[in-house]
Short mmCIF file of C-alpha atoms and ligand atoms in Angstrom, two decimals:
data_model
loop_
_atom_site.label_atom_id
_atom_site.label_comp_id
_atom_site.label_asym_id
_atom_site.label_seq_id
_atom_site.Cartn_x
_atom_site.Cartn_y
_atom_site.Cartn_z
CA MET A 131 -29.77 30.79 -41.28
CA LYS A 132 -32.37 28.59 -42.96
CA VAL A 133 -34.96 30.40 -45.06
CA LEU A 134 -38.31 29.20 -46.39
CA ILE A 135 -39.88 30.93 -49.40
CA VAL A 136 -43.60 30.24 -49.81
CA GLY A 137 -44.82 30.06 -53.42
CA GLY A 138 -43.82 28.67 -56.77
CA GLY A 139 -43.88 31.47 -59.34
CA GLY A 140 -41.34 33.76 -60.96
CA ARG A 141 -41.38 36.14 -58.01
CA GLU A 142 -40.51 33.26 -55.69
CA HIS A 143 -37.70 32.10 -57.98
CA ALA A 144 -36.24 35.62 -57.81
CA LEU A 145 -36.68 35.76 -54.01
CA ALA A 146 -35.05 32.35 -53.53
CA TRP A 147 -32.16 33.20 -55.88
CA LYS A 148 -31.53 36.49 -54.10
CA CYS A 149 -31.77 34.97 -50.61
CA ALA A 150 -29.37 32.17 -51.60
CA HIS A 151 -26.77 34.87 -52.33
CA SER A 152 -26.96 36.20 -48.78
CA SER A 153 -23.90 35.55 -46.63
CA LEU A 154 -26.34 35.08 -43.72
CA VAL A 155 -28.05 32.12 -45.39
CA ARG A 156 -27.04 28.47 -45.30
CA HIS A 157 -29.98 27.01 -47.22
CA VAL A 158 -33.20 28.15 -48.91
CA TYR A 159 -36.30 25.96 -49.17
CA VAL A 160 -39.10 26.86 -51.58
CA ALA A 161 -42.62 25.46 -51.13
CA PRO A 162 -43.58 24.31 -53.69
CA GLY A 163 -41.03 26.01 -56.00
CA ASN A 164 -40.63 25.15 -59.68
CA ALA A 165 -38.10 23.60 -62.07
CA GLY A 166 -35.96 26.75 -61.87
CA THR A 167 -35.72 26.95 -58.08
CA ALA A 168 -34.82 23.24 -58.01
CA LEU A 169 -31.67 24.01 -60.03
CA GLU A 170 -30.42 26.99 -57.99
CA PRO A 171 -27.37 26.31 -55.81
CA ALA A 172 -28.22 26.13 -52.07
CA VAL A 173 -31.96 26.01 -52.86
CA SER A 174 -34.30 23.02 -52.68
CA ASN A 175 -37.99 22.55 -53.33
CA VAL A 176 -40.40 21.22 -50.74
CA ASP A 177 -43.55 19.52 -51.96
CA ILE A 178 -46.05 21.63 -50.01
CA ALA A 179 -48.65 23.89 -51.63
CA ALA A 180 -48.38 27.61 -50.86
CA ASP A 181 -51.84 27.65 -49.26
CA ASP A 182 -51.34 24.60 -47.03
CA ILE A 183 -50.54 26.64 -43.92
CA ASP A 184 -50.69 23.65 -41.54
CA ALA A 185 -48.10 21.72 -43.53
CA LEU A 186 -45.89 24.81 -43.97
CA LEU A 187 -45.96 25.41 -40.23
CA ARG A 188 -45.06 21.78 -39.48
CA PHE A 189 -42.19 21.94 -41.99
CA ALA A 190 -40.84 25.22 -40.53
CA GLN A 191 -40.93 23.77 -37.01
CA ARG A 192 -39.34 20.47 -38.00
CA GLU A 193 -36.54 22.10 -40.03
CA CYS A 194 -35.99 24.96 -37.55
CA ILE A 195 -36.53 27.59 -40.26
CA ASP A 196 -35.20 30.95 -39.08
CA LEU A 197 -37.13 33.13 -41.51
CA THR A 198 -40.10 32.53 -43.79
CA ILE A 199 -40.83 34.94 -46.65
CA VAL A 200 -44.28 34.67 -48.21
CA GLY A 201 -44.57 35.33 -51.95
CA PRO A 202 -48.27 35.18 -52.92
CA GLU A 203 -51.24 36.97 -51.39
CA GLY A 204 -53.39 33.87 -50.74
CA PRO A 205 -51.62 32.60 -47.61
CA LEU A 206 -51.12 36.17 -46.30
CA VAL A 207 -54.82 36.99 -46.61
CA ALA A 208 -55.57 33.61 -44.98
CA GLY A 209 -53.42 34.53 -41.97
CA ILE A 210 -50.14 32.62 -42.37
CA VAL A 211 -48.19 35.32 -40.50
CA ASP A 212 -50.52 35.15 -37.49
CA ARG A 213 -50.22 31.35 -37.41
CA PHE A 214 -46.41 31.44 -37.60
CA ALA A 215 -46.22 34.20 -34.97
CA ALA A 216 -48.39 32.15 -32.60
CA ALA A 217 -45.80 29.36 -32.96
CA GLN A 218 -42.93 31.82 -32.35
CA LEU A 219 -41.73 31.54 -35.95
CA ARG A 220 -40.46 34.59 -37.82
CA CYS A 221 -42.50 35.17 -40.96
CA PHE A 222 -42.03 38.20 -43.21
CA GLY A 223 -45.37 39.57 -44.35
CA PRO A 224 -48.45 41.39 -43.05
CA THR A 225 -50.92 39.87 -40.60
CA ARG A 226 -54.30 38.75 -41.82
CA ALA A 227 -55.88 42.01 -40.66
CA ALA A 228 -53.28 44.16 -42.48
CA ALA A 229 -53.43 41.96 -45.60
CA ARG A 230 -57.08 42.98 -46.07
CA LEU A 231 -55.59 45.87 -48.01
CA GLU A 232 -55.32 43.34 -50.84
CA GLY A 233 -57.95 40.85 -49.70
CA SER A 234 -60.91 43.22 -49.94
CA LYS A 235 -61.21 46.04 -52.46
CA ALA A 236 -64.29 47.43 -50.68
CA PHE A 237 -62.35 47.57 -47.40
CA THR A 238 -59.46 49.31 -49.14
CA LYS A 239 -61.61 51.88 -50.91
CA ASP A 240 -63.27 52.78 -47.59
CA PHE A 241 -59.85 52.92 -45.93
CA LEU A 242 -58.51 55.24 -48.65
CA ARG A 243 -61.54 57.52 -48.37
CA ARG A 244 -61.33 57.60 -44.57
CA TYR A 245 -57.68 58.65 -44.65
CA HIS A 246 -58.00 61.07 -47.61
CA ILE A 247 -55.63 59.09 -49.82
CA PRO A 248 -56.31 59.81 -53.53
CA THR A 249 -58.26 57.12 -55.39
CA ALA A 250 -60.97 56.87 -58.06
CA SER A 251 -64.54 57.67 -56.95
CA TYR A 252 -66.60 54.53 -56.33
CA ALA A 253 -69.60 52.83 -54.80
CA THR A 254 -69.87 49.41 -53.17
CA PHE A 255 -72.81 47.02 -53.57
CA THR A 256 -73.97 43.58 -52.48
CA GLY A 257 -76.79 41.54 -54.00
CA ALA A 258 -79.15 43.05 -51.41
CA ASP A 259 -78.59 46.71 -52.34
CA PHE A 260 -77.38 46.64 -55.97
CA ASP A 261 -78.90 49.51 -57.94
CA PRO A 262 -78.52 49.42 -61.76
CA ASP A 263 -79.59 53.09 -61.85
CA TYR A 264 -76.33 53.97 -60.13
CA ILE A 265 -74.49 52.47 -63.11
CA ARG A 266 -76.74 54.23 -65.64
CA ALA A 267 -75.89 57.57 -64.04
CA GLN A 268 -72.09 57.10 -64.38
CA ARG A 269 -69.80 58.25 -67.15
CA LEU A 270 -68.25 55.57 -69.37
CA PRO A 271 -66.04 53.62 -69.36
CA LEU A 272 -66.72 52.22 -65.93
CA VAL A 273 -64.74 49.67 -63.92
CA VAL A 274 -66.50 46.80 -62.13
CA LYS A 275 -64.45 44.90 -59.55
CA ALA A 276 -65.04 41.81 -57.46
CA ASP A 277 -64.25 42.62 -53.84
CA GLY A 278 -62.15 39.56 -52.99
CA LEU A 279 -59.13 37.78 -54.43
CA ALA A 280 -59.76 36.70 -58.03
CA ALA A 281 -56.25 35.96 -59.32
CA GLY A 282 -56.11 39.26 -61.22
CA LYS A 283 -59.30 38.50 -63.17
CA GLY A 284 -61.84 40.29 -61.01
CA VAL A 285 -61.54 43.68 -62.74
CA VAL A 286 -63.68 44.38 -65.80
CA ILE A 287 -63.52 47.61 -67.78
CA CYS A 288 -66.96 48.25 -69.27
CA ASP A 289 -67.63 50.43 -72.33
CA THR A 290 -71.44 50.39 -72.10
CA HIS A 291 -73.87 50.73 -69.22
CA GLN A 292 -75.55 47.46 -70.17
CA PHE A 293 -72.25 45.56 -70.11
CA ALA A 294 -71.44 47.07 -66.69
CA ILE A 295 -74.88 46.06 -65.36
CA ASP A 296 -74.49 42.53 -66.77
CA THR A 297 -70.96 42.22 -65.34
CA ALA A 298 -72.07 43.46 -61.91
CA THR A 299 -75.11 41.18 -61.91
CA GLY A 300 -72.98 38.20 -62.95
CA MET A 301 -70.44 38.83 -60.19
CA LEU A 302 -73.17 39.21 -57.58
CA ALA A 303 -74.76 35.98 -58.83
CA GLY A 304 -71.50 34.12 -58.23
CA SER A 305 -69.43 34.25 -61.44
CA PHE A 306 -66.38 34.94 -59.24
CA GLY A 307 -67.52 32.81 -56.33
CA ALA A 308 -67.38 34.39 -52.87
CA ALA A 309 -64.97 37.07 -54.17
CA GLY A 310 -67.85 38.73 -56.05
CA LYS A 311 -70.50 38.74 -53.32
CA THR A 312 -69.54 42.36 -52.83
CA ILE A 313 -68.56 44.53 -55.79
CA VAL A 314 -66.91 47.90 -56.26
CA ILE A 315 -67.96 50.13 -59.16
CA GLU A 316 -65.29 52.65 -59.92
CA GLU A 317 -64.55 55.62 -62.13
CA PHE A 318 -62.17 54.80 -65.01
CA LEU A 319 -58.81 56.53 -64.63
CA ARG A 320 -56.54 57.50 -67.50
CA GLY A 321 -52.78 57.74 -67.37
CA GLU A 322 -49.75 55.57 -66.88
CA GLU A 323 -49.51 52.85 -64.23
CA LEU A 324 -46.63 52.71 -61.79
CA SER A 325 -45.73 50.01 -59.28
CA PHE A 326 -44.40 51.52 -56.06
CA ILE A 327 -43.20 48.82 -53.71
CA VAL A 328 -41.76 49.37 -50.25
CA ILE A 329 -40.62 47.32 -47.31
CA ALA A 330 -42.68 48.56 -44.39
CA ALA A 331 -42.36 47.95 -40.68
CA ASP A 332 -45.12 49.93 -39.00
CA GLN A 333 -44.02 53.58 -39.50
CA GLN A 334 -40.56 52.75 -40.88
CA VAL A 335 -40.33 52.47 -44.65
CA LEU A 336 -37.66 51.47 -47.14
CA PRO A 337 -38.82 52.28 -50.68
CA LEU A 338 -37.56 49.76 -53.24
CA ALA A 339 -36.56 50.71 -56.77
CA THR A 340 -39.50 51.85 -58.92
CA SER A 341 -40.89 49.68 -61.70
CA GLN A 342 -43.56 49.47 -64.34
CA ASP A 343 -45.56 46.40 -65.28
CA HIS A 344 -47.46 45.63 -68.51
CA LYS A 345 -50.86 44.27 -67.49
CA ARG A 346 -52.46 43.64 -70.87
CA ARG A 347 -51.56 40.48 -72.74
CA ASP A 348 -50.87 41.88 -76.20
CA ASP A 349 -48.59 44.49 -77.74
CA GLY A 350 -49.74 48.10 -77.52
CA ASP A 351 -51.64 47.36 -74.26
CA GLN A 352 -54.34 45.39 -76.07
CA GLY A 353 -56.09 42.16 -75.12
CA PRO A 354 -57.19 40.88 -71.71
CA ASN A 355 -55.70 41.86 -68.35
CA THR A 356 -53.12 39.41 -66.99
CA GLY A 357 -51.01 39.05 -63.87
CA GLY A 358 -48.30 40.99 -65.75
CA MET A 359 -46.48 40.35 -69.03
CA GLY A 360 -43.22 42.13 -68.30
CA ALA A 361 -41.67 44.82 -66.12
CA TYR A 362 -38.70 47.10 -65.95
CA SER A 363 -36.91 49.03 -63.25
CA PRO A 364 -36.34 51.89 -62.70
CA ALA A 365 -39.42 53.57 -64.17
CA PRO A 366 -38.26 56.84 -65.77
CA LEU A 367 -41.78 58.18 -65.08
CA ALA A 368 -41.01 58.11 -61.35
CA ALA A 369 -38.75 61.16 -61.04
CA PRO A 370 -37.58 62.02 -57.50
CA ALA A 371 -40.31 64.66 -57.01
CA LEU A 372 -43.02 62.12 -57.86
CA ARG A 373 -41.46 59.52 -55.56
CA GLU A 374 -41.53 62.02 -52.71
CA ARG A 375 -45.18 62.80 -53.38
CA ILE A 376 -46.06 59.10 -53.42
CA MET A 377 -44.36 58.65 -50.06
CA ARG A 378 -46.12 61.69 -48.59
CA GLU A 379 -49.56 61.31 -50.18
CA VAL A 380 -49.90 57.51 -50.27
CA ILE A 381 -47.39 55.39 -48.36
CA GLU A 382 -47.05 57.38 -45.14
CA PRO A 383 -50.79 58.05 -44.61
CA THR A 384 -51.51 54.39 -45.41
CA LEU A 385 -49.09 53.15 -42.77
CA ARG A 386 -50.38 55.73 -40.27
CA GLY A 387 -53.97 54.73 -40.98
CA LEU A 388 -53.22 51.05 -40.54
CA ARG A 389 -51.54 51.76 -37.21
CA GLN A 390 -54.45 53.97 -36.14
CA ASP A 391 -56.86 51.14 -36.99
CA GLY A 392 -54.78 48.78 -34.84
CA ASN A 393 -53.31 46.84 -37.78
CA PRO A 394 -49.67 47.92 -38.11
CA TYR A 395 -48.14 46.67 -41.36
CA LEU A 396 -44.99 44.62 -41.82
CA GLY A 397 -43.79 43.25 -45.14
CA PHE A 398 -43.67 44.22 -48.78
CA LEU A 399 -46.37 46.77 -49.57
CA TYR A 400 -47.17 47.33 -53.22
CA ALA A 401 -49.12 50.42 -54.27
CA GLY A 402 -50.49 50.18 -57.81
CA LEU A 403 -50.79 53.80 -58.93
CA MET A 404 -52.24 55.63 -61.91
CA ILE A 405 -50.34 58.78 -62.85
CA ALA A 406 -52.33 61.11 -65.12
CA ASP A 407 -50.71 63.35 -67.74
CA ASP A 408 -51.16 66.37 -65.45
CA GLY A 409 -49.34 64.57 -62.62
CA THR A 410 -52.47 63.67 -60.63
CA LEU A 411 -51.87 60.42 -58.80
CA ASN A 412 -54.41 57.86 -57.62
CA VAL A 413 -54.22 54.50 -55.90
CA LEU A 414 -55.62 51.73 -58.12
CA GLU A 415 -54.94 48.96 -55.65
CA PHE A 416 -52.70 47.73 -52.88
CA ASN A 417 -51.01 44.37 -52.88
CA CYS A 418 -49.75 42.92 -49.62
CA ARG A 419 -46.73 41.29 -51.29
CA PHE A 420 -44.02 41.82 -53.86
CA GLY A 421 -45.13 42.18 -57.48
CA ASP A 422 -44.72 39.50 -60.13
CA PRO A 423 -42.94 40.20 -62.53
CA GLU A 424 -41.76 43.40 -60.79
CA ALA A 425 -39.75 41.31 -58.29
CA GLN A 426 -37.71 39.70 -61.06
CA ALA A 427 -36.62 43.10 -62.43
CA ILE A 428 -36.19 44.84 -59.07
CA LEU A 429 -34.26 42.03 -57.39
CA MET A 430 -31.85 41.82 -60.34
CA ARG A 431 -30.85 45.38 -59.40
CA LEU A 432 -30.72 44.97 -55.61
CA GLN A 433 -27.12 44.86 -54.44
CA SER A 434 -27.92 44.85 -50.72
CA ASP A 435 -28.54 41.63 -48.84
CA LEU A 436 -32.31 41.00 -48.99
CA ILE A 437 -32.22 38.94 -45.80
CA ALA A 438 -30.59 41.84 -43.96
CA LEU A 439 -33.41 44.11 -45.14
CA CYS A 440 -36.14 41.71 -43.98
CA ASP A 441 -34.29 41.15 -40.74
CA ALA A 442 -34.06 44.89 -40.09
CA ALA A 443 -37.80 45.24 -40.71
CA LEU A 444 -38.56 42.47 -38.23
CA LYS A 445 -36.19 43.98 -35.62
CA GLY A 446 -37.50 47.53 -36.06
CA THR A 447 -34.19 48.90 -37.41
CA LEU A 448 -35.29 49.54 -41.00
CA ASP A 449 -34.68 53.28 -40.47
CA GLU A 450 -30.97 52.59 -40.13
CA ILE A 451 -30.69 50.78 -43.46
CA HIS A 452 -30.06 52.00 -47.00
CA ALA A 453 -30.55 49.73 -49.97
CA ARG A 454 -27.86 49.75 -52.66
CA TRP A 455 -28.98 49.41 -56.27
CA ASP A 456 -27.25 48.50 -59.50
CA PRO A 457 -27.48 51.74 -61.49
CA ARG A 458 -28.26 49.74 -64.63
CA ALA A 459 -31.83 49.18 -65.75
CA ALA A 460 -33.40 45.70 -65.58
CA LEU A 461 -36.16 44.53 -67.90
CA GLY A 462 -38.10 41.27 -67.70
CA VAL A 463 -40.18 39.69 -70.47
CA VAL A 464 -42.79 37.10 -69.45
CA MET A 465 -43.02 34.07 -71.73
CA ALA A 466 -46.51 32.63 -71.34
CA ALA A 467 -48.30 29.48 -72.48
CA GLY A 468 -50.62 29.66 -75.50
CA GLY A 469 -54.12 30.69 -74.41
CA TYR A 470 -53.03 32.52 -71.23
CA PRO A 471 -54.76 34.15 -69.34
CA GLU A 472 -57.76 31.98 -70.28
CA ASN A 473 -57.42 28.21 -70.71
CA TYR A 474 -53.83 27.43 -71.55
CA ARG A 475 -51.79 24.39 -72.49
CA LYS A 476 -49.56 22.56 -70.02
CA GLY A 477 -46.94 19.88 -70.45
CA ASP A 478 -45.12 21.26 -73.51
CA PRO A 479 -41.34 20.59 -73.47
CA ILE A 480 -39.26 23.80 -73.33
CA SER A 481 -36.15 23.91 -75.52
CA GLY A 482 -33.18 26.29 -75.43
CA LEU A 483 -32.81 26.73 -71.66
CA ASP A 484 -29.20 25.47 -71.77
CA ALA A 485 -28.30 27.88 -74.58
CA ALA A 486 -30.01 30.73 -72.71
CA ALA A 487 -28.01 29.94 -69.56
CA LEU A 488 -24.83 30.86 -71.47
CA LEU A 489 -26.15 34.32 -72.40
CA PRO A 490 -26.00 37.43 -70.20
CA GLY A 491 -29.06 38.07 -68.00
CA LYS A 492 -31.15 35.61 -66.05
CA VAL A 493 -34.10 33.32 -66.78
CA PHE A 494 -36.51 33.06 -63.86
CA HIS A 495 -38.95 30.16 -63.96
CA ALA A 496 -42.63 30.41 -63.02
CA GLY A 497 -45.00 27.68 -64.30
CA THR A 498 -42.41 24.98 -65.03
CA GLN A 499 -41.98 21.41 -63.93
CA SER A 500 -39.12 18.99 -64.52
CA GLN A 501 -39.66 15.55 -65.94
CA GLY A 502 -36.43 13.59 -66.12
CA SER A 503 -33.97 15.81 -67.95
CA GLN A 504 -36.73 17.87 -69.57
CA VAL A 505 -38.43 21.03 -68.37
CA LEU A 506 -42.16 21.21 -69.20
CA THR A 507 -44.61 24.10 -69.13
CA ALA A 508 -46.87 23.84 -66.09
CA GLY A 509 -48.62 27.21 -65.74
CA GLY A 510 -49.87 30.30 -67.55
CA ARG A 511 -46.83 32.46 -67.03
CA VAL A 512 -43.96 30.08 -67.69
CA LEU A 513 -40.69 32.05 -67.64
CA CYS A 514 -39.47 35.61 -67.19
CA THR A 515 -36.23 36.52 -68.95
CA VAL A 516 -34.45 39.48 -67.38
CA GLY A 517 -31.77 41.61 -69.02
CA LEU A 518 -29.62 44.38 -67.56
CA GLY A 519 -28.27 47.39 -69.42
CA ALA A 520 -27.06 50.96 -69.16
CA THR A 521 -30.48 52.03 -70.51
CA VAL A 522 -33.90 50.36 -70.54
CA GLY A 523 -33.30 49.92 -74.27
CA ALA A 524 -30.07 47.97 -73.66
CA ALA A 525 -31.76 45.86 -70.97
CA GLN A 526 -34.56 45.13 -73.43
CA THR A 527 -32.08 43.90 -76.06
CA GLN A 528 -30.55 41.49 -73.54
CA ALA A 529 -33.93 40.24 -72.31
CA TYR A 530 -35.20 39.53 -75.85
CA ALA A 531 -31.94 37.72 -76.78
CA LEU A 532 -32.87 35.28 -74.00
CA VAL A 533 -36.47 35.04 -75.27
CA HIS A 534 -35.22 34.22 -78.78
CA ALA A 535 -33.04 31.39 -77.46
CA ILE A 536 -36.02 29.63 -75.83
CA HIS A 537 -38.96 27.90 -77.47
CA TRP A 538 -42.01 25.71 -76.93
CA SER A 539 -45.19 25.07 -78.84
CA LEU A 540 -47.52 28.11 -78.90
CA VAL A 541 -45.32 30.25 -76.66
CA GLN A 542 -46.56 33.84 -76.47
CA TYR A 543 -44.93 37.03 -75.24
CA ARG A 544 -45.19 40.74 -75.81
CA ARG A 545 -42.65 42.25 -78.17
CA ASP A 546 -42.88 45.76 -76.75
CA ILE A 547 -41.96 45.46 -73.07
CA GLY A 548 -40.33 48.73 -72.04
CA CYS A 549 -41.68 50.73 -75.00
CA ARG A 550 -42.83 53.70 -72.89
CA ALA A 551 -39.52 54.01 -71.03
CA ILE A 552 -37.55 53.62 -74.26
CA ALA A 553 -39.61 56.37 -75.91
CA ARG A 554 -38.79 58.59 -72.91
CA GLU A 555 -35.10 57.70 -73.19
CA ARG A 556 -35.15 58.60 -76.90
CA SER A 557 -36.88 61.93 -76.38
CA ALA A 558 -34.45 62.79 -73.54
CA GLN A 559 -31.57 62.14 -75.95
CA GLY A 560 -33.24 64.56 -78.38
P1 LIG B 75 -56.59 46.17 -59.73
O1 LIG B 75 -56.52 44.71 -59.39
O2 LIG B 75 -57.64 46.91 -58.99
O3 LIG B 75 -55.28 46.87 -59.73
O4 LIG B 75 -56.95 46.21 -61.27
C1 LIG B 75 -56.17 45.52 -62.23
C2 LIG B 75 -55.88 46.42 -63.40
O5 LIG B 75 -57.08 46.93 -63.95
C3 LIG B 75 -55.05 47.64 -63.04
O6 LIG B 75 -53.69 47.37 -63.00
C4 LIG B 75 -55.43 48.58 -64.17
O7 LIG B 75 -54.72 48.24 -65.35
C5 LIG B 75 -56.89 48.26 -64.39
N1 LIG B 75 -57.72 49.17 -63.57
C6 LIG B 75 -58.19 48.93 -62.33
N2 LIG B 75 -58.90 49.96 -61.86
C7 LIG B 75 -58.91 50.89 -62.82
C8 LIG B 75 -59.48 52.20 -62.95
N3 LIG B 75 -60.22 52.73 -61.98
N4 LIG B 75 -59.26 52.87 -64.10
C9 LIG B 75 -58.50 52.33 -65.08
N5 LIG B 75 -57.96 51.11 -65.05
C10 LIG B 75 -58.15 50.38 -63.93
N1 LIG B 76 -47.62 42.51 -61.51
C1 LIG B 76 -48.77 42.82 -60.78
C2 LIG B 76 -48.90 42.15 -59.50
O1 LIG B 76 -47.98 41.54 -59.00
O2 LIG B 76 -49.98 42.22 -58.93
#
């Protein structure tokens, strides 16, 4: 089988690497890929941007691609699955209508309310009906969100009413382009975040291993929000009883609601959850795709054939499948370019990749580009080093040994990825 992976980040490197290990797969193409995917055996890059759906479709037809797996949300929200389906091409991901779960926060909040799925209280405004008095009447802090896709930057946590009003006014005036023409103002939730990712095929669900991301850039959860600075799997927070509740209170009603609305879901479905100290759970967001860097940690632990899982979802036989997992923990540390997530440097040569390749674990590339024999930085999140270990602590040691082998000018990374899980491991040991 020939497989096409759409995207060029760390998640797509992990997807391509995992698919290339499938006995069902002859070759994997990645569009556009990165310097890491270019070096994987049985994988090649195709110079097509992830959002160029016309060119992707032409490539898939010309190369007789048997299965396309879409990494990022952009092409899914733009309707790549519908376009491929119309051309009789198998494409793993939700339709445009189902992908609105990520494409519009206002749509999703209304959906959650309609189907009684727990989420923070909120109100939605456009420029025509925005009411600053609504903000003044809310408790602080308050969360202001742009409705549409904003590359993870459209969420602002506001500590004063004036800042919330200014943020809302700025979004409505166009500071986030069309994404901010509608805004959601939401109650601030406290607790611990959990990424709960499943493969869904209408009412059939295969939950993947649990994971936890680290959204803030700096140690101790300080600094600006990012796409994710590191992740580990499994998340000790997600005990079996909590996983069952998430399935019952979030995943199943979501899939039922989508079906009831006429938009059955197929693909990876990512619920971003906030778990409060008292066990209360709330949906922060849905993503219509795998997480990044959650995919790097989760796929390191997946022992089953990923292609067989996607295939079963597409054929409607997901109920018959069980995924096998490496019992060890996996932990990934994102190495980012100086300045990320704001303006960051590009084009710095990366040293130490050859030495790192000799160490245990795996280095997934994200924003990298090759130039002759050199690998250069080419994005905000540059690499994700993943370690495996009997505990999250042991996986962390392996992941940071990889980090310490690699260098470029002004590299930045968090030094505390996994700290919460490791604290839990320590207290469980007494
Ligand atoms: P979202 O894209 O909606 O998931 O928001 C991105 C990040 O902002 C989340 O992962 C949280 O860290 C934070 N966040 C979003 N909504 C809230 C909320 N209501 N309360 C607290 N933090 C939030
Ligand atoms: N790591 C968060 C995300 O993929 O959205």
